XYZ file of C-alpha atoms in Angstrom:
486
model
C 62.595 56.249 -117.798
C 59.977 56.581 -114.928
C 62.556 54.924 -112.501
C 65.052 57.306 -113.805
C 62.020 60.436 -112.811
C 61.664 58.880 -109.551
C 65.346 58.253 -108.262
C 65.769 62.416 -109.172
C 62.431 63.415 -107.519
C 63.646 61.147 -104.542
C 67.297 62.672 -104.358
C 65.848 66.283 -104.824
C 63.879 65.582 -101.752
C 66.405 63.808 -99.844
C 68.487 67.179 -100.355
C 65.973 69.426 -99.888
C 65.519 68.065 -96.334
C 69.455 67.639 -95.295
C 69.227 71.568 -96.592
C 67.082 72.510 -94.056
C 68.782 70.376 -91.552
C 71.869 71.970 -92.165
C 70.546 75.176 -92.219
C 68.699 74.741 -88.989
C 72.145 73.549 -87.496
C 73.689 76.397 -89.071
C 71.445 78.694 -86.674
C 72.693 76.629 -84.013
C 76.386 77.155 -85.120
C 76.066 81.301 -85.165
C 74.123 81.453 -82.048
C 76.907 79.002 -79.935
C 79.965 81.036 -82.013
C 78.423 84.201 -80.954
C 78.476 83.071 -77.437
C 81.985 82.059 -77.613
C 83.142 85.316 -78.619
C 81.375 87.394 -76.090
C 82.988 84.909 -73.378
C 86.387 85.553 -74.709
C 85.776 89.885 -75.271
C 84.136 89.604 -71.749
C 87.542 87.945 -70.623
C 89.235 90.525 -71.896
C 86.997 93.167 -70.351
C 87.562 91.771 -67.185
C 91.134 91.901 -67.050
C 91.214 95.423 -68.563
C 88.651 97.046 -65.682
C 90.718 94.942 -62.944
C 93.965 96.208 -64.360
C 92.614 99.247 -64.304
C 91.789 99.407 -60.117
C 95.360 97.652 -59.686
C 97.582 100.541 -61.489
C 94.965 103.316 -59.472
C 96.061 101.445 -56.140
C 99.564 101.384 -57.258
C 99.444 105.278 -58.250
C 97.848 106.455 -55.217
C 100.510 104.847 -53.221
C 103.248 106.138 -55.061
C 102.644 109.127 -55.869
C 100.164 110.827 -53.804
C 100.404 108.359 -50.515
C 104.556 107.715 -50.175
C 104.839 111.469 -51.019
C 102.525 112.882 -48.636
C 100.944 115.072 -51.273
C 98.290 117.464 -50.433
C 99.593 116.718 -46.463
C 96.776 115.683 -44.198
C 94.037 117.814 -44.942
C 94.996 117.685 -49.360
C 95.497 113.991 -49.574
C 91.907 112.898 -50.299
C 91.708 115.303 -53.067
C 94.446 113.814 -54.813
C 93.530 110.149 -53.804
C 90.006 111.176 -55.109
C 90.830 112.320 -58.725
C 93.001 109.101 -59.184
C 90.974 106.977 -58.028
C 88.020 108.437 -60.108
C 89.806 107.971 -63.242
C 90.806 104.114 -62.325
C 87.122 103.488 -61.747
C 85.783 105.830 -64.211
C 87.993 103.702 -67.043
C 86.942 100.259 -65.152
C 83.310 100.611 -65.603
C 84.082 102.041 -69.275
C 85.978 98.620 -69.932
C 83.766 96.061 -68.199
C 81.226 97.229 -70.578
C 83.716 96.895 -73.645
C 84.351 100.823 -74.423
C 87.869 102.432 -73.837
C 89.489 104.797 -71.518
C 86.752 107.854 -70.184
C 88.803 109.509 -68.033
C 92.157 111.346 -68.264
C 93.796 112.814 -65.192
C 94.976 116.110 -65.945
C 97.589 116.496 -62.760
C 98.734 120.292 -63.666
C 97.085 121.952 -60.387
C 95.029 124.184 -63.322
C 90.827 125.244 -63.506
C 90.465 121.671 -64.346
C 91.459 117.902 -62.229
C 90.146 115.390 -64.938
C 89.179 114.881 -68.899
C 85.521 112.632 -69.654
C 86.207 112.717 -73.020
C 86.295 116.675 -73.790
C 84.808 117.683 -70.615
C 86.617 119.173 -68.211
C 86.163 117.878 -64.125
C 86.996 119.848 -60.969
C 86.688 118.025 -58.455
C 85.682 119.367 -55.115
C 85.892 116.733 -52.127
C 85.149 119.394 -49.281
C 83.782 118.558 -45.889
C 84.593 121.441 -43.858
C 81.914 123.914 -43.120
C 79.176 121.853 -43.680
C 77.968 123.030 -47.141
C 79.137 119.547 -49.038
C 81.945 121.380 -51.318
C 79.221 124.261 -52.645
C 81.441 127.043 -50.919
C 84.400 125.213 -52.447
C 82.335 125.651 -56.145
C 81.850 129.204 -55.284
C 85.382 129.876 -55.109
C 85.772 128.196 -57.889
C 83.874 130.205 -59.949
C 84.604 133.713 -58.893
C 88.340 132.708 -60.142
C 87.310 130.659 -63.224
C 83.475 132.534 -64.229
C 83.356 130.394 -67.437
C 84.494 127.118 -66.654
C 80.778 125.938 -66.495
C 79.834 128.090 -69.857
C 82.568 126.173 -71.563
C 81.022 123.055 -70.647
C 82.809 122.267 -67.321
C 81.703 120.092 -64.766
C 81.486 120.044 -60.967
C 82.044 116.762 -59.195
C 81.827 115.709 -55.629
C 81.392 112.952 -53.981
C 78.623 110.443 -54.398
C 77.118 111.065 -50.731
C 77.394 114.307 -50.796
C 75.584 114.944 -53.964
C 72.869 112.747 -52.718
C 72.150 115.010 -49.934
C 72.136 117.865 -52.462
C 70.005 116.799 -54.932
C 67.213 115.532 -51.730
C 67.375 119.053 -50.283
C 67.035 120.926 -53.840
C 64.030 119.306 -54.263
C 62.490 119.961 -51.352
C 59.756 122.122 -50.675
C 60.249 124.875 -47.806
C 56.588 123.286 -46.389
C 58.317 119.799 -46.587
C 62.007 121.279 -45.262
C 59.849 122.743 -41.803
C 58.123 119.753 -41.303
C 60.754 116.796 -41.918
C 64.151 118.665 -41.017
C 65.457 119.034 -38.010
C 66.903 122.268 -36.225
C 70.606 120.084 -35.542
C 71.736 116.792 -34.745
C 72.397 113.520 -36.952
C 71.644 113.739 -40.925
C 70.327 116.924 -42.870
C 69.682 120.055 -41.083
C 67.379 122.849 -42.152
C 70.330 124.931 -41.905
C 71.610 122.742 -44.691
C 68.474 122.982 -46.762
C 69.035 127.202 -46.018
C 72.449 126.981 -47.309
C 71.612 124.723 -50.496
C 68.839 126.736 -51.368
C 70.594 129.836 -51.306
C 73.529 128.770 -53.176
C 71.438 127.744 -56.054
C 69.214 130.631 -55.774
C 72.332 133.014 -56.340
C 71.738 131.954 -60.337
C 75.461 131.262 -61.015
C 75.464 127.302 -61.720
C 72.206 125.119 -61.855
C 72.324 121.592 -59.991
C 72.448 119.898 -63.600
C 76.275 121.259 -63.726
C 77.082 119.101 -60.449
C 77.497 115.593 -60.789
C 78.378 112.773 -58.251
C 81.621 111.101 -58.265
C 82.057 107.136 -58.733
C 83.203 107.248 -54.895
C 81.654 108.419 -51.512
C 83.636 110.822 -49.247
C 84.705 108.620 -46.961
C 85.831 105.730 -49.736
C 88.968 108.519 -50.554
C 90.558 108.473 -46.988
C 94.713 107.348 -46.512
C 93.405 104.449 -44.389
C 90.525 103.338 -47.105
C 90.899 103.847 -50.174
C 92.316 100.063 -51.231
C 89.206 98.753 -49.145
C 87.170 101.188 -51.610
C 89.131 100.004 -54.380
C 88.519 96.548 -53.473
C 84.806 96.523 -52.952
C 84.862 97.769 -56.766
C 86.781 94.934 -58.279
C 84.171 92.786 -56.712
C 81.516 94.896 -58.047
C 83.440 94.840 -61.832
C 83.706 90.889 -61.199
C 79.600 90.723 -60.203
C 79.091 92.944 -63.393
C 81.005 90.500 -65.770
C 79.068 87.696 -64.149
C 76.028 89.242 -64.737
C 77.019 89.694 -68.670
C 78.419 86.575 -68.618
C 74.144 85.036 -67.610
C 72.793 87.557 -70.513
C 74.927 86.557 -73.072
C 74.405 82.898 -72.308
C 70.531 83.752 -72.369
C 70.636 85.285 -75.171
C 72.352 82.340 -76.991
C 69.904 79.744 -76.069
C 67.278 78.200 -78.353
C 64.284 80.626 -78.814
C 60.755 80.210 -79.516
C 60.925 82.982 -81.683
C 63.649 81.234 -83.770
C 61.976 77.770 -83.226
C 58.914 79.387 -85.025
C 61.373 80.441 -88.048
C 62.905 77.643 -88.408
C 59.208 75.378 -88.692
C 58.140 78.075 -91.083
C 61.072 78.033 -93.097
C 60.955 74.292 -93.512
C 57.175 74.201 -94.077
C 57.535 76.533 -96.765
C 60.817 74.960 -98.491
C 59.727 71.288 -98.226
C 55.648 72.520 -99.520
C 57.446 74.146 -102.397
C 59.403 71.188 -102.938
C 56.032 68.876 -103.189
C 54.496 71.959 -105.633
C 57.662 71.778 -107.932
C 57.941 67.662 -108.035
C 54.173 67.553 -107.944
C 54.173 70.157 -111.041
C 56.958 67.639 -112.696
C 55.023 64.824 -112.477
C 52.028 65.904 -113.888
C 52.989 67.992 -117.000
C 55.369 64.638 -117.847
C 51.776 62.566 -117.620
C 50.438 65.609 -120.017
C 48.262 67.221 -117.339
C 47.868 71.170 -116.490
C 48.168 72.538 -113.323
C 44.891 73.410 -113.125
C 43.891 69.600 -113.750
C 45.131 68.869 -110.052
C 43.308 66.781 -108.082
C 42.323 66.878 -104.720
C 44.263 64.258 -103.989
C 47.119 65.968 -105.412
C 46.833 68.939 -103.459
C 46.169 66.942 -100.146
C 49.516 65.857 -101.022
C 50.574 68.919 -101.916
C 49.585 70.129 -98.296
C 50.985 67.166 -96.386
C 54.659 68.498 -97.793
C 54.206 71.494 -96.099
C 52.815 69.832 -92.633
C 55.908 67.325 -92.756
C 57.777 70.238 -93.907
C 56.865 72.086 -90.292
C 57.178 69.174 -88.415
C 60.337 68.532 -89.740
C 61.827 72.480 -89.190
C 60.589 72.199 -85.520
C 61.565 68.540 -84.843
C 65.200 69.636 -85.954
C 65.181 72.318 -83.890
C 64.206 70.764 -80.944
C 66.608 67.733 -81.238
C 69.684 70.064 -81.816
C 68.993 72.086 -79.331
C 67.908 70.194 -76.599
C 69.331 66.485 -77.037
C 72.688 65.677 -78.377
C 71.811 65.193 -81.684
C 73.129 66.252 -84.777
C 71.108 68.391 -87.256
C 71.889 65.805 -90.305
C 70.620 62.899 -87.698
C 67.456 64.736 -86.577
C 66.283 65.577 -89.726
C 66.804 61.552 -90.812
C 65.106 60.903 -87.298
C 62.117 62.401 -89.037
C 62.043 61.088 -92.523
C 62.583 57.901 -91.520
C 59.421 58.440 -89.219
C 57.392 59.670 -91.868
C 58.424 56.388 -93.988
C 58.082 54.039 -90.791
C 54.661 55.292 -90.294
C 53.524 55.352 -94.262
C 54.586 51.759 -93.497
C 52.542 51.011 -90.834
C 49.406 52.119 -92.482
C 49.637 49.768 -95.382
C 50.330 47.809 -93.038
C 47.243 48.291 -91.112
C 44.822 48.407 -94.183
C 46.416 45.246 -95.267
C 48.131 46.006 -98.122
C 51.450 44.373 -96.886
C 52.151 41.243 -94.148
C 54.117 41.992 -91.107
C 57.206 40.553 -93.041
C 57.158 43.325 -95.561
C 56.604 46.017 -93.002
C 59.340 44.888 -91.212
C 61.886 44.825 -94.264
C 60.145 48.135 -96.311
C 60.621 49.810 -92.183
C 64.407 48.690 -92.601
C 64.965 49.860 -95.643
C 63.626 53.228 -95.058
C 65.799 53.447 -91.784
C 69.031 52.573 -94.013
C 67.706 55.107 -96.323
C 67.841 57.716 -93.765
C 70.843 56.605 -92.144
C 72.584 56.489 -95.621
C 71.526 60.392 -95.998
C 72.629 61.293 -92.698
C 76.326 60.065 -93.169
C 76.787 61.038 -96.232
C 75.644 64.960 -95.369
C 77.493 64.558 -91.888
C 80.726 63.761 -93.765
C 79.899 66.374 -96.728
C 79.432 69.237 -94.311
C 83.107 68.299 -92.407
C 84.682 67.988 -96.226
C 83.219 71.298 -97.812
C 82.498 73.573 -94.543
C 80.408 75.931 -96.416
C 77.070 75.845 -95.046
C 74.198 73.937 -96.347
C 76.587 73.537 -99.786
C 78.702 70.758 -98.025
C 75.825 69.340 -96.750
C 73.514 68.833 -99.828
C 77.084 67.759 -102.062
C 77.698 65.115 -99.298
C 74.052 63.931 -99.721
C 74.088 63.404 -103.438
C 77.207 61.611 -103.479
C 76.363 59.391 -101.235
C 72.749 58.769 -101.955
C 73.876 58.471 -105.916
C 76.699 55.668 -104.474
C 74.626 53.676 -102.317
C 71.438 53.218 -105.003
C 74.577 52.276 -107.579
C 75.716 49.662 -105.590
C 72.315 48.309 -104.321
C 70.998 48.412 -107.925
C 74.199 46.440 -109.264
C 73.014 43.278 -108.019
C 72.619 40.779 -111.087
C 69.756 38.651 -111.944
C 71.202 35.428 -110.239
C 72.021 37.073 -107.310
C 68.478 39.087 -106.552
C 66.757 35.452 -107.324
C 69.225 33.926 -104.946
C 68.780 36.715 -102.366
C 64.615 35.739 -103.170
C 65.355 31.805 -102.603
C 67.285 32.861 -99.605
C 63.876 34.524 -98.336
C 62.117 32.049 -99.008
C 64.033 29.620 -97.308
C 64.386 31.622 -93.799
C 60.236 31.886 -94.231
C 60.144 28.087 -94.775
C 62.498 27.265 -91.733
C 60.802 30.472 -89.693
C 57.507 28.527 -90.306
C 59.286 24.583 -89.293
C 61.016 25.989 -86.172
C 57.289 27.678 -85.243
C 55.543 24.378 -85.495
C 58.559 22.405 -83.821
C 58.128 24.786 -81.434
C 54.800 24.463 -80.270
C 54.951 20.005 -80.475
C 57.493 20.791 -77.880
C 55.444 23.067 -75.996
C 52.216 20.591 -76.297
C 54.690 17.171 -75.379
C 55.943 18.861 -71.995
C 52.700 20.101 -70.696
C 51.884 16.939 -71.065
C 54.382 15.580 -69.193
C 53.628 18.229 -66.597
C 50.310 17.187 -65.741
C 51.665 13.252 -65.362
C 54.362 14.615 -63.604
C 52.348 16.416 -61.317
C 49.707 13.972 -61.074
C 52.356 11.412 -59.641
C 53.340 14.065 -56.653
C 49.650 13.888 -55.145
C 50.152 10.279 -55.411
C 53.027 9.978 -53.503
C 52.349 12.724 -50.734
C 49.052 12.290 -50.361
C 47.613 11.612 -46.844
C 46.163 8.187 -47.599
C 49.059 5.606 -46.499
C 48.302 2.892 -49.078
C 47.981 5.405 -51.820
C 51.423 7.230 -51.011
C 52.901 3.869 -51.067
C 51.670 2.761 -54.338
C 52.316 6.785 -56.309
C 55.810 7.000 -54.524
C 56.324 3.585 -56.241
C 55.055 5.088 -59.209
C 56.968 8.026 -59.268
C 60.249 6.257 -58.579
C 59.784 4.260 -61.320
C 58.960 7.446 -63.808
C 62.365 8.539 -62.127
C 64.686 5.334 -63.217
C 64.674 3.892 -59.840
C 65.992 0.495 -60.464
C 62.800 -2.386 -59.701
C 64.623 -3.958 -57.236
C 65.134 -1.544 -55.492
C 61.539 0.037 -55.059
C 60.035 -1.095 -51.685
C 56.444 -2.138 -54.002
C 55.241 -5.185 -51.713
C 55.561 -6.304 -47.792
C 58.469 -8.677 -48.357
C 60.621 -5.830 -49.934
C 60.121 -3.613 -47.210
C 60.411 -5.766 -44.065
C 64.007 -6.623 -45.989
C 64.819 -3.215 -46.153
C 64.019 -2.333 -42.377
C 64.988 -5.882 -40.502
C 67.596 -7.182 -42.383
């Protein structure tokens, strides 16, 4: 019955931590399908906001360029409220939104649609007063168009200027302006601050357009347009970087997932710990504090366990089912090697109970790995997978018969016996050729030593240690005259 208690406390743990494995790899799953799915929307983003520019270059040519509409002193203003909507959508689809802008082409009170606001545009260098004279107008024909919401726009340099000289001061417009020449005039800063002071329209009703005056010319608009596909292609790129930032592994969710763990696998020790003591008739407030340093340990190997996961997934090609076994085998390795180190078990035993614990693991690995691909419903496939196969491999390595665990014993015992045999064979061989190393050696100095009558007699020596047949060994006078006269 007890071995029955422990194989379900052992499997309810074994599940418990492929759980959190899978659920820690199920982070990893959202945060990587996330990321795949902005890359694809940001795909189609791009080719939407490029799109875009292309039709705007092909709609200027045709129908304001190859007609000569507006002649040579209109054609910017038509090349300028095309060319506003194309970028005005662009930007609006790089981000992900729709369609802004909405040319309105009916030579009305109003050149473009934002949505329900009404645009004119007013791209007006002439007289110097950056298209506020060409506003006035405007409004004496059209007195409510701002009222109802309207909207001046011109362009992008010009409203730059207009904004800098609104704000300044008539101390600052003396002392920093210039009477003519290059750049702003204080006969600008005059005109701007009169037009403004007149009450009709505030500088909050003007707004700059997407292009600069000069971007809206016959001879460069494409090179305008062109500059902005670039900029739409540096903008995806730059989307591209936060997205794939934003999908990495974070501390923040490193520090959930060790929490999570620490507090699943702790209140996995409570329950089994809670089990096993109301079965042996205690209460729970009989616990030890042995049992409650255990207790505590589950939730430190639970921790270490959430952020060893983590950290393997993410940062080493290793599966969440893996990492997790990574770690209990660990645990058991090292529960091992303190037994072993207290002396409680020989090295032979801590080498088989360290196997056994590693096939363990590796049993609970596979068996969730190939769960999770059979039921793909997160954490469920993974925790089925490791019951089945943890309940198949203890059946079939508890089916062994009598006769065949006593043979797998006497097996043991002989590899130990012949371990032992081999060892001590072993080191007679070792001892015999030292030996023979030192006579070896100690006929060498004989034969090359210095002395003449001493090299004679060791190189004798040594060719008879060699198998040098005796008649042939020059040993005495008569042999070697033989050899050298005859």
């Amino acid at each position: 019955m007890s071995e029955i208690v422990d194989d379900s406390a052992r499997l309810a743990k074994s599940n418990q931590e492929q759980a959190v494995a899978a659920w820690v790899g199920y982070l990893n799953q959202l945060r990587l399908e996330e990321l795949v799915r902005n890359y694809r929307q940001r795909d189609l983003n791009l080719a939407a906001a490029l799109g875009s520019i292309e039709r705007t270059i092909q709609d200027i040519g045709s129908k304001v360029v190859d007609t000569n509409r507006g002649g040579v002193k209109g054609m910017h203003g038509f090349i300028a409220e095309i060319a506003e909507v194309g970028v005005g959508n662009a930007r609006s689809r790089i981000l992900g939104g729709e369609a802004v802008y909405r040319w309105v082409n009916d030579n009305g009170p109003v050149d473009l649609m934002r949505g329900e606001v009404e645009i004119q545009q007013k791209f007006v260098a002439a007289g110097g007063r950056f298209g506020l004279g060409a506003i006035a107008e405007h409004l004496g024909r059209y007195p409510d168009f701002v009222r109802d919401g309207g909207k001046y726009q011109i362009p992008g340099d010009h409203f730059r200027v207009v904004r800098e000289l609104h704000a300044m001061s008539p101390e600052d417009a003396g002392r920093f302006l210039t009477r003519g020449g290059d750049g702003p005039s204080f006969g600008d800063w005059q005109r701007v601050r009169a037009f403004f002071a007149e009450g009709q329209i505030g500088v909050e009703s003007i707004e700059p357009s997407a292009l600069d005056y000069h971007d809206v010319q016959r001879d460069s608009y494409e090179a305008a347009l062109g500059a902005e596909q670039d900029s739409l292609r540096a903008t995806d790129k730059s989307l591209r970087a936060s997205d794939y930032q934003a999908s990495r592994p974070s501390t923040r969710e490193g520090v959930k997932a060790t929490l999570a763990s620490a507090a699943i696998e702790g209140g996995t020790a409570i329950v089994l710990a809670i089990v096993q003591k109301r079965r042996e008739g205690r209460k729970f407030e009989d616990f030890t504090r042995e049992d409650w340093t255990g207790i505590g340990l589950g939730f430190v190997q639970g921790g270490v366990r959430g952020m060893s996961t983590y950290t393997l997934t993410n940062f080493t090609a290793t599966p969440a089912a893996v990492a997790s076994s990574i770690v209990t085998a660990s645990f058991g390795i090292a529960a091992q090697a303190n037994k072993f180190r207290r002396g409680e078990i020989d090295e032979l035993e801590f080498i088989e109970n360290a196997e056994l614990v590693s096939l363990e693991a590796a049993v609970s690995a596979l068996s969730s790995f190939l769960g999770q691909a059979a039921i793909p419903v997160p954490i469920l496939g993974a925790v089925i997978g490791n019951t089945v196969g943890t309940v198949m491999y203890r059946a079939v390595s508890s089916a062994l018969s009598q006769r065949e665990a006593e043979a797998i014993a006497r097996y043991l015992d002989q590899q130990r016996l012949l371990t032992e045999q081999l060892a001590a064979e072993h080191r007679e061989l070792i001892d015999r050729l030292e030996a023979s190393m030192v006579d070896y050696l100690g006929l060498l100095d004989r034969a090359f030593t210095p002395d003449v009558e001493a090299a004679l007699t060791g190189s004798a020596e040594l060719a008879r240690q060699l198998g040098v047949a005796a008649d042939e060994i020059l040993d005495s006078d008569e042999k070697t005259l033989a050899f050298f006269l005859d």
